[in-house]
Every structure is written in structure tokens, then in C-alpha cells.
Amino acid sequence: MPRGTTVFGEGARTGGALLSKVTSGFMSLRGSPAELYKAYALKFLDSYAYFSFSIIFTLFLSAEFGYSDMEAGTIYGAWGALITIYGLVAGFIVDNLGVAKSLRIGYFLSLLSRIFILLTTSRPVLLLNVCFLLPAGSCLGIPVLTTGIRRYTNESNRGFAFGVFYVIMNVAALISGPV
């Protein structure tokens, strides 16, 4: 194999070139507003909460509320679907409220819902939170952060900034599970 090529083909980068590209990507984010880094921190915390909840939710429903595996899976599926459905409606709300206010309301609803889920022993209260408050909070948080990334970057560093955004999500997912 000729020097500088890899098993992935001639278009693949060498280690030094890849490191240089990543370094220059981070350098391009220098001077970005503090809100970009706040959005990254919120993405990490939100992703960690989401993936941690996803891992234990069906077990929690079965152990604490006596739902069968099928019922717990159906509730879990409904929760995920409702995040998407509410998200379709939330776009209009976010446009009217703005990014910062939407994030505050969304994360407040998510926190409040998670506290209620933790403290309740009532199935109706649990389902109210899982089907209304928690997905409403999620849809006001997750997509709004992507708007923030777009707003706080420029054309030259936006691709890298979104790459970092998704790496942060994956790191949070990785550490949220059992080790």
C-alpha cells in the first residue's frame, strides 16, 4: 500500500491531518458567544437525562406501578411518539416565544414532570406527566437547541459546531448507561 493511503481509500486522512482539522475546527469556534457553550452544556444535560430515563423507564413502570412488559413498552412508545407530535405543534410556539424563553419553559416543564414522576404513586398522575408535561417540555428543548447552534455560529464554522453538538449528545448517551 503506498505511503499516506489507508485501507479506507486514498481520500482518508492521516492521523496528523485529522488532528489538524479537528484543532482548526475548535479554533474556528473561538470568539463564539457564550450562548453557544451554554447550548452545548444544555445538550449534554438534556441528552443525559433523556437517555438515562429511556434506559430505566420501562423497568420503573413495571416495578413501581405494576405495568406488564407490554403495557410499559406501549407507554414508552407513546411517550416517544408524543415528543414528535408535540414538536410539530411547538414550532409555532417557539417562533412566538423565542429561543431563550422556549428553553426556559421547556426545561422547567421537564424538571417539574420528572419530579412528579419520581414522587407520585398514582397511575393517572404518572400518565399525565408522561403523556403531557414531559413530551411538551422535551419538544420545547431539543429542537430549540439546534436553532441556537445555527444562530450562534457562522457559515464557516457551522458544520463543525453541529458535529460537536452531536458528539456531545453521543457522549451523554454513552455515560448514561451501565458501565
Backbone as a ProteinNet text record, in pm:
[ID]
protein_1_A
[PRIMARY]
MPRGTTVFGEGARTGGALLSKVTSGFMSLRGSPAELYKAYALKFLDSYAYFSFSIIFTLFLSAEFGYSDMEAGTIYGAWGALITIYGLVAGFIVDNLGVAKSLRIGYFLSLLSRIFILLTTSRPVLLLNVCFLLPAGSCLGIPVLTTGIRRYTNESNRGFAFGVFYVIMNVAALISGPV
[TERTIARY]
85.4	0	90.6	66.7	150.8	143.1	250.5	258.8	151	84.4	-18.1	-158.5	-170.1	-303.9	-341.1	-467.9	-516.5	-608.3	-652	-744.9	-878.4	-903.4	-1029.5	-1024.6	-912.8	-901.3	-812.4	-785.2	-693.6	-751.6	-884.6	-947.1	-938.7	-899.9	-894.7	-777.5	-796.4	-693.9	-596.9	-474.4	-378	-409.9	-352.6	-379.1	-344.6	-230	-188.5	-280.5	-323	-413.1	-549.3	-595	-723.5	-716.2	-608.8	-590	-584.4	-518.4	-508.9	-646.2	-725.5	-859.7	-948.7	-941.6	-1021	-976.6	-845.5	-792	-839.2	-832.6	-876.5	-1027.5	-1102.8	-1246.7	-1274.7	-1203.6	-1221.3	-1173.5	-1068.1	-1017.8	-1121.3	-1196.2	-1297.3	-1411.7	-1427.9	-1533.4	-1490	-1359.3	-1312.3	-1381	-1417.4	-1486	-1636.1	-1685.1	-1830.1	-1892.4	-2017.5	-2081.8	-2094.9	-2102.9	-2115.4	-2238.7	-2338.8	-2462.2	-2437.5	-2337.7	-2305.7	-2262	-2177.8	-2127.6	-2236.1	-2325.4	-2440.9	-2531	-2547.9	-2628.7	-2563.9	-2431	-2361.6	-2383.2	-2374.5	-2395.3	-2538.1	-2634.2	-2774	-2796	-2730.5	-2744.1	-2692.2	-2579.6	-2524.2	-2620.9	-2668.2	-2757.7	-2889.9	-2944.4	-3070.4	-3054.3	-2947	-2923.2	-2900.1	-2824.4	-2800.3	-2932.4	-3016.7	-3147.3	-3234.7	-3237	-3320.8	-3277.6	-3149.8	-3102.7	-3108.5	-3080.7	-3094.3	-3238.7	-3330	-3472.6	-3515	-3468.4	-3504.9	-3460	-3343	-3288	-3371.9	-3416.6	-3483.1	-3635	-3691	-3832.9	-3924.9	-3905.4	-3995.2	-3979	-3856.5	-3834.8	-3904.7	-3896.6	-3963.3	-4114.8	-4171.1	-4315.3	-4360.1	-4280.2	-4314.7	-4295.4	-4182.6	-4150.4	-4232	-4251.8	-4316.7	-4467.3	-4514.5	-4656.8	-4727	-4655.4	-4715.6	-4760.6	-4708.7	-4743.9	-4674.6	-4742.6	-4680	-4573.9	-4491.1	-4389.1	-4453.4	-4564.2	-4634.2	-4689.8	-4751.2	-4806.4	-4695.7	-4588	-4475	-4414.8	-4400.5	-4347.8	-4439.2	-4569.5	-4666.4	-4659.9	-4648.9	-4637.5	-4507.2	-4399.5	-4270.6	-4281.3	-4342.8	-4360.7	-4447.9	-4554.4	-4642.6	-4567	-4484.4	-4405.2	-4315.6	-4245.8	-4158.8	-4236.3	-4350.6	-4432.5	-4487.9	-4527.8	-4583.9	-4480.4	-4354.5	-4249.8	-4247.9	-4257.4	-4256.3	-4382.2	-4497.1	-4623.9	-4629	-4594.1	-4592.9	-4491.6	-4382.2	-4280.1	-4331.1	-4422.7	-4480.2	-4562.2	-4628.9	-4710.2	-4622.9	-4518	-4435.1	-4359.6	-4337	-4265.1	-4328.3	-4458.5	-4532.7	-4511.6	-4515.1	-4497.2	-4356	-4257.3	-4117.9	-4095.9	-4154.5	-4139.7	-4193.4	-4299.8	-4359.8	-4288.9	-4239.9	-4174.7	-4028	-3961.8	-3818.3	-3740.8	-3613.3	-3528.4	-3512.5	-3472.1	-3442	-3565.1	-3677	-3799.2	-3849.1	-3839.3	-3880.7	-3796.8	-3665.8	-3578	-3611.6	-3633.4	-3667.9	-3797.6	-3899.4	-4028.1	-4013	-3943.5	-3925.7	-3852	-3742.9	-3666.8	-3738	-3814.1	-3894.2	-4000.8	-4070.5	-4172.4	-4110	-3994	-3926.3	-3886.2	-3829.8	-3789.7	-3911.3	-4013.6	-4135.9	-4196.2	-4201.5	-4256.9	-4175	-4044.4	-3959.4	-3973.1	-3991.6	-4014.3	-4146.7	-4251.7	-4381.6	-4374	-4304	-4289.8	-4216.5	-4114.4	-4038.2	-4123.9	-4206.9	-4279.7	-4417	-4473.1	-4610.4	-4619.2	-4731.4	-4764.8	-4894.9	-4944.6	-5071.9	-5048.7	-5112.6	-5101.5	-5153	-5269.7	-5315.9	-5218	-5159.6	-5062.3	-4939.3	-4894.9	-4781.1	-4811.3	-4925.5	-4959.8	-4979.5	-5034.1	-5049.2	-4912	-4816.1	-4681.2	-4611.6	-4625.7	-4557.7	-4619.5	-4749.2	-4817.2	-4835.8	-4818.6	-4840	-4719.6	-4684.4	-4579.3	-4441.1	-4401.1	-4266.1	-4244.5	-4334.7	-4311.4	-4321.7	-4408.7	-4417.6	-4285.4	-4229	-4100.1	-3989.6	-3990.6	-3886.8	-3893.1	-4012	-4021.2	-3988.9	-3992.5	-3952.4	-3803	-3734.6	-3592.3	-3504.8	-3524.7	-3433.9	-3422.8	-3532.7	-3516.7	-3473.1	-3505.9	-3468.6	-3317.2	-3252.7	-3106.4	-3040.4	-3096	-3037.9	-3051.3	-3161.2	-3177.6	-3070	-3041.6	-2937.1	-2800.6	-2769.5	-2639.5	-2629	-2734.8	-2734.4	-2717.2	-2786.1	-2783.6	-2646.3	-2575.8	-2452.4	-2325.9	-2342.6	-2227.5	-2237	-2133.4	-2137.9	-2119.9	-2128.9	-2123.7	-1995.9	-1884.4	-1756.2	-1738.1	-1803.6	-1782.7	-1908.5	-2016.9	-2144.8	-2140.2	-2080.9	-2072.7	-1998.2	-1886.6	-1810	-1887.9	-1954.4	-2032	-2143.6	-2210.9	-2314.1	-2252.5	-2134	-2064.9	-2035.7	-1987.6	-1961.5	-2091.8	-2198.6	-2330.6	-2372.4	-2354.5	-2394.3	-2295.6	-2169.3	-2072.7	-2110.2	-2146.9	-2188.2	-2307.6	-2404.4	-2521.6	-2479.7	-2389.8	-2346.6	-2263.2	-2182.3	-2105.1	-2201.2	-2301.9	-2401.2	-2474.7	-2508.6	-2575.6	-2484.3	-2358.1	-2262.3	-2248.8	-2236.9	-2214.8	-2344.5	-2459.8	-2586.1	-2620.6	-2560.4	-2593	-2502	-2533.8	-2448.2	-2309.3	-2213.1	-2073.3	-2028
-116.3	0	123.4	219.1	338.8	419.6	486.8	568.9	677.6	696.4	800.4	752.3	629.2	577.6	481.2	455.7	365.2	262.5	169.1	67.7	129.7	253.9	320.1	393	390.6	455.7	578.5	630.4	743.6	870.8	881.8	1001.1	1008.9	900.3	901.1	986.3	1052	1140.6	1063.5	1112.4	1055.6	1109.9	1049.7	1092.5	1237.7	1282.7	1421.3	1519.9	1485.8	1574.4	1580.8	1469.6	1467.4	1551.2	1534.4	1613.6	1762	1796.7	1935.8	1991.7	1910.6	1954.8	1974.7	1883.6	1896.3	2019.3	2037.6	2154	2282.9	2289.8	2411.6	2430.5	2320.4	2331.8	2395.7	2349.7	2410.4	2555.8	2583.3	2720.7	2811.3	2757.1	2838.4	2877	2803.2	2834.5	2940.5	2970.8	3076.8	3206.9	3280.9	3406.5	3391.3	3266.9	3245.8	3298.2	3337.8	3389.2	3280.6	3322.8	3229.6	3141.3	3190.1	3112.6	2981.8	2978.8	2854.5	2748.2	2785	2690.1	2653.5	2746.9	2715.6	2614.3	2630.9	2535.1	2396.7	2391.3	2262.8	2199.8	2279.9	2227.4	2176.5	2252.5	2208.4	2080.9	2070.7	1950	1829	1845.2	1735	1693.5	1790.6	1760.1	1701.6	1758.2	1708.5	1566.9	1542.9	1409.3	1306.9	1344.6	1254.1	1218.3	1319.1	1294.1	1206.3	1235	1158.9	1012.1	989.1	851.5	774.6	839.5	772.7	731.6	821.9	794.3	680.1	683.6	579.8	441.2	434.8	305.4	242.9	323.8	268.4	279.3	352	384.9	262.7	169.8	53.2	-32.1	-43.4	-116.8	-46.9	85.6	165.5	145	147.6	129.3	-7.1	-108.8	-244.1	-261	-216.2	-238.1	-149.9	-24.5	70.2	81.9	52.7	72.4	-54.7	-164.3	-293.2	-311.5	-230.6	-249.2	-374.1	-444.9	-559.1	-505.4	-595	-553	-488.3	-544.5	-489.5	-350.1	-335.1	-204.3	-101.3	-140	-48.2	-8.4	-102.7	-72.7	18.7	-0.4	85.7	228.1	242.5	376.1	442.6	366.6	419.3	465.3	384.3	420	543.1	551.2	668.1	794.6	784.9	899.8	949.2	858.2	896.5	956.2	896	947.5	1086.3	1105.4	1234.2	1346.2	1315	1417.3	1468.1	1375.9	1413.7	1490.4	1441.1	1507.6	1648.3	1659.8	1792.2	1883.4	1825.2	1904	1969.2	1902.2	1960.1	2085.8	2084.7	2198.5	2305.6	2264.7	2357	2457.8	2427.6	2520.9	2659.1	2663.3	2789.8	2860.8	2784	2841.4	2897.1	2820.2	2864.2	2992.5	2999.1	3120.6	3243.1	3224.7	3338.7	3370.2	3268	3289.8	3328.9	3277.9	3298.4	3183	3175.2	3063.8	3058.7	3166.9	3165.9	3132.1	3194.8	3170.2	3026.9	2976.7	2839.1	2739.4	2763.4	2674.3	2678.2	2795.6	2806.5	2731	2753.4	2685.9	2535.6	2494.8	2352.3	2279.1	2335.7	2268.2	2274.7	2381	2386.2	2275.9	2260.6	2155.3	2016	1996	1865.9	1836.5	1935.6	1917.2	1890.7	1970	1953.9	1815.3	1773.6	1642.5	1529.7	1539.8	1434.6	1428.5	1542.9	1544.2	1476.8	1509.8	1446.5	1295.4	1253.2	1109.7	1041.2	1105.1	1050	1035.6	1134.5	1138.6	1071.7	1052.2	1001.9	850.7	809.7	666.9	640.5	742.7	735.9	714.1	612.4	587.6	705.4	764.3	878.5	997.2	1026	1136	1100.6	977	931.5	949.2	899.6	906.8	1050.9	1135.8	1277.4	1338.7	1307.4	1361	1301.8	1171.8	1104.2	1141.7	1167.3	1194.8	1343.6	1429.3	1571.4	1657.2	1661.6	1753.2	1718	1593	1555	1571.7	1523.7	1547.3	1695.8	1770.5	1914.7	1982.8	1947.3	2003.6	1963.7	1837.7	1788.9	1859.5	1878.7	1939.7	2088.6	2150.2	2290.7	2304	2193.8	2199.1	2151.5	2029.6	1965.2	2040.6	2066.4	2134.5	2280	2342.3	2482.3	2495.6	2395.7	2399.6	2399.9	2326.5	2326.6	2464.4	2532.9	2670.4	2759.6	2737	2814.4	2792.1	2667	2638.2	2714.5	2713.5	2786.4	2936.5	2987.2	3131	3177.7	3094.9	3138.6	3094.6	3052.4	3016.8	3094.9	3080.8	3143.2	3035.2	3075.7	2980.3	2896.4	2956.1	2884.8	2781.1	2797.6	2700.8	2623.4	2645.8	2583.6	2431.5	2377.1	2231.8	2167.9	2226.4	2174.3	2189.2	2303.4	2327.8	2223.8	2190	2087.1	1950	1924.8	1798.8	1785.3	1892	1891.6	1868.8	1931.9	1918.7	1770.9	1699	1558	1467.2	1504.4	1429.3	1441	1560.8	1581.6	1494.6	1487.1	1401.5	1255.3	1209.1	1069.3	1039	1132.7	1113.8	1102.8	1188.8	1183	1049	1000.9	871.8	759.9	766.9	664	655.5	768.9	764	750.1	759.9	746.2	601.3	509.8	368.8	297.5	171.8	93.2	74.9	81.8	68.3	-74.8
0	0	0	-90.9	-96.8	31.7	62.4	183.3	180.4	296.7	307	276.3	224.6	199.5	311	323.4	426.2	364	445.5	395.5	358.2	400.2	369	235.9	169.6	39.9	45.1	-72.6	-80.9	-21.9	-10.6	43.7	194.8	259.4	405.7	452.6	565	619.6	708.1	711.2	804.7	942.5	1046	1182.8	1206	1155.4	1175.4	1105.9	986.9	913.1	980.6	1032.7	1102.5	1229.9	1305.7	1427.1	1393.6	1286	1243.1	1206.8	1139.7	1100.5	1223.3	1319.8	1442	1521.2	1531.7	1603.1	1537.2	1405.5	1336.8	1352.5	1362	1387.2	1521.6	1624.8	1757.2	1757.7	1686.8	1679.2	1611.8	1516.8	1448.4	1541.9	1651.8	1748.1	1849.4	1852.5	1942.1	1904.6	2005.2	1978.3	1960.8	1965.4	1958.9	2087.5	2079.7	2201.7	2308.7	2432.4	2545.4	2531.5	2462.4	2443.3	2369.8	2281.7	2212.3	2312.4	2405.1	2504.3	2605.8	2632.9	2717.9	2647.2	2515.9	2439.4	2442.7	2433.3	2443.5	2581.7	2686.9	2822.5	2839.1	2789.1	2797	2716.3	2601.3	2519.5	2595.4	2663.4	2740.8	2851.1	2929.4	3040.6	2992	2885.2	2831.3	2775.6	2704.3	2648.3	2758.1	2858.8	2971.3	3039.1	3063.8	3126.6	3037.5	2908.3	2815.1	2808.6	2787.9	2772.9	2904.9	3015.4	3145.7	3169.4	3141.4	3157.3	3065	2940.4	2843.5	2888.2	2949.3	2991.8	3103.2	3197.1	3315.3	3313.9	3218.6	3224.8	3226.8	3135.9	3133.6	3259.3	3308.6	3434	3550.1	3551.9	3654.2	3648.7	3528	3513.1	3564.2	3537.6	3582.7	3732.9	3784.5	3925.8	4019.7	3983.2	4074.1	4053.7	3933	3904.3	3859	3851.2	3819.8	3676.6	3584.4	3443.9	3389.9	3299.7	3232.8	3136.7	3084	2987	2864.8	2819.2	2701.9	2732.2	2847.5	2884.8	2901.3	2967.9	2987.8	2853.2	2763.1	2630.3	2551.2	2566.3	2497.6	2551.1	2681.3	2741.7	2696	2694.8	2648.2	2502.4	2419.1	2277.8	2260.1	2340.3	2332.7	2372	2476.6	2519.2	2404.3	2339.7	2228.2	2111.7	2079.6	1969.6	2002.6	2126.6	2166.3	2161.7	2188.5	2174	2030.4	1935.1	1793.8	1755.6	1797.9	1764.3	1824.4	1950.9	2013.8	1944.9	1899.5	1831.5	1704.3	1635.8	1513.9	1546.2	1658.7	1700.9	1766.4	1831.6	1910.2	1824.2	1698.3	1612.2	1612.4	1604.8	1607.5	1741.1	1849.7	1983.9	1999.8	1954.5	1965.4	1885.3	1766.5	1685.6	1757.9	1833.1	1904.4	2035.8	2105.2	2234.2	2221.4	2121.5	2107.6	2170.1	2137.2	2179.6	2331.2	2392.2	2536.6	2619.7	2589.4	2666.9	2645.5	2523.1	2494.6	2573.2	2578.1	2654.4	2803.1	2856	2999	3030	2949.3	2971.7	2952.5	2846.8	2818.8	2929.3	2975.1	3080.3	3215.5	3239.4	3361.2	3359	3245.7	3234.7	3250	3190.1	3201.1	3345.1	3412.1	3551.9	3640	3624.2	3702.7	3679.8	3556	3523.3	3584.1	3577.5	3634.4	3786.5	3849.2	3995.2	4027.2	3951.3	3973.8	3951.9	3846.9	3819.8	3934.4	3986.7	4098	4223.9	4251.9	4378.2	4376.9	4260.6	4255.8	4276.9	4330.4	4339.9	4264.7	4197.1	4125.8	3976.2	3921.2	3777.6	3694	3728.2	3647.4	3649.3	3764.2	3771.8	3688.3	3696.5	3615.9	3467.7	3423.6	3281.2	3234.4	3319.6	3285.6	3258	3341	3322.9	3202	3183.3	3071.8	2937.4	2936.2	2809	2779.1	2878.5	2853.1	2891.6	3018.4	3062.3	3006.7	3019.6	2977.7	2826.8	2741.2	2598	2559	2627.4	2598.7	2633.6	2747.8	2785.7	2689.5	2648.7	2556.3	2421.9	2369.8	2236	2238.4	2355.6	2364.7	2393.6	2418	2447.9	2334.2	2291.4	2196.6	2064.1	1992.2	1862.7	1875.7	1986.8	2006.9	2019.5	2078.1	2089	1951.8	1856.4	1722.3	1657.9	1687.7	1640	1700.3	1827.7	1894.4	1831.9	1798.3	1734.6	1602.8	1526.7	1398.9	1422.5	1521.7	1549	1597.7	1675.3	1740.5	1665.7	1540.8	1457.7	1326.9	1245.7	1113.6	1007.2	885.2	773.9	775.4	815.2	808.1	918.9	1033.8	1142.3	1181.6	1111.7	1146.7	1137.8	1034.8	1020	1136.3	1173.3	1286.6	1416.1	1433.5	1556	1571.4	1462.2	1469.5	1496	1440.9	1470.3	1619.2	1680.8	1824.8	1901.3	1855.9	1917.9	1924.2	1814.4	1811	1884.3	1887.1	1968.1	2115.7	2157.8	2297	2330.1	2240.2	2262.1	2278.1	2193.7	2199.1	2323.1	2365.8	2489.4	2608	2611.8	2719.5	2716.9	2598.3	2586.3	2636.5	2601.9	2641.6	2792.8	2858.7	3002.9	3083.9	3017.4	3089.2	3120.1	3047.2	3064.9	3161.6	3185.1	3274.9	3215.9	3300.6	3254.5	3270.3
[MASK]
+++++++++++++++++++++++++++++++++++++++++++++++++++++++++++++++++++++++++++++++++++++++++++++++++++++++++++++++++++++++++++++++++++++++++++++++++++++++++++++++++++++++++++++++++++

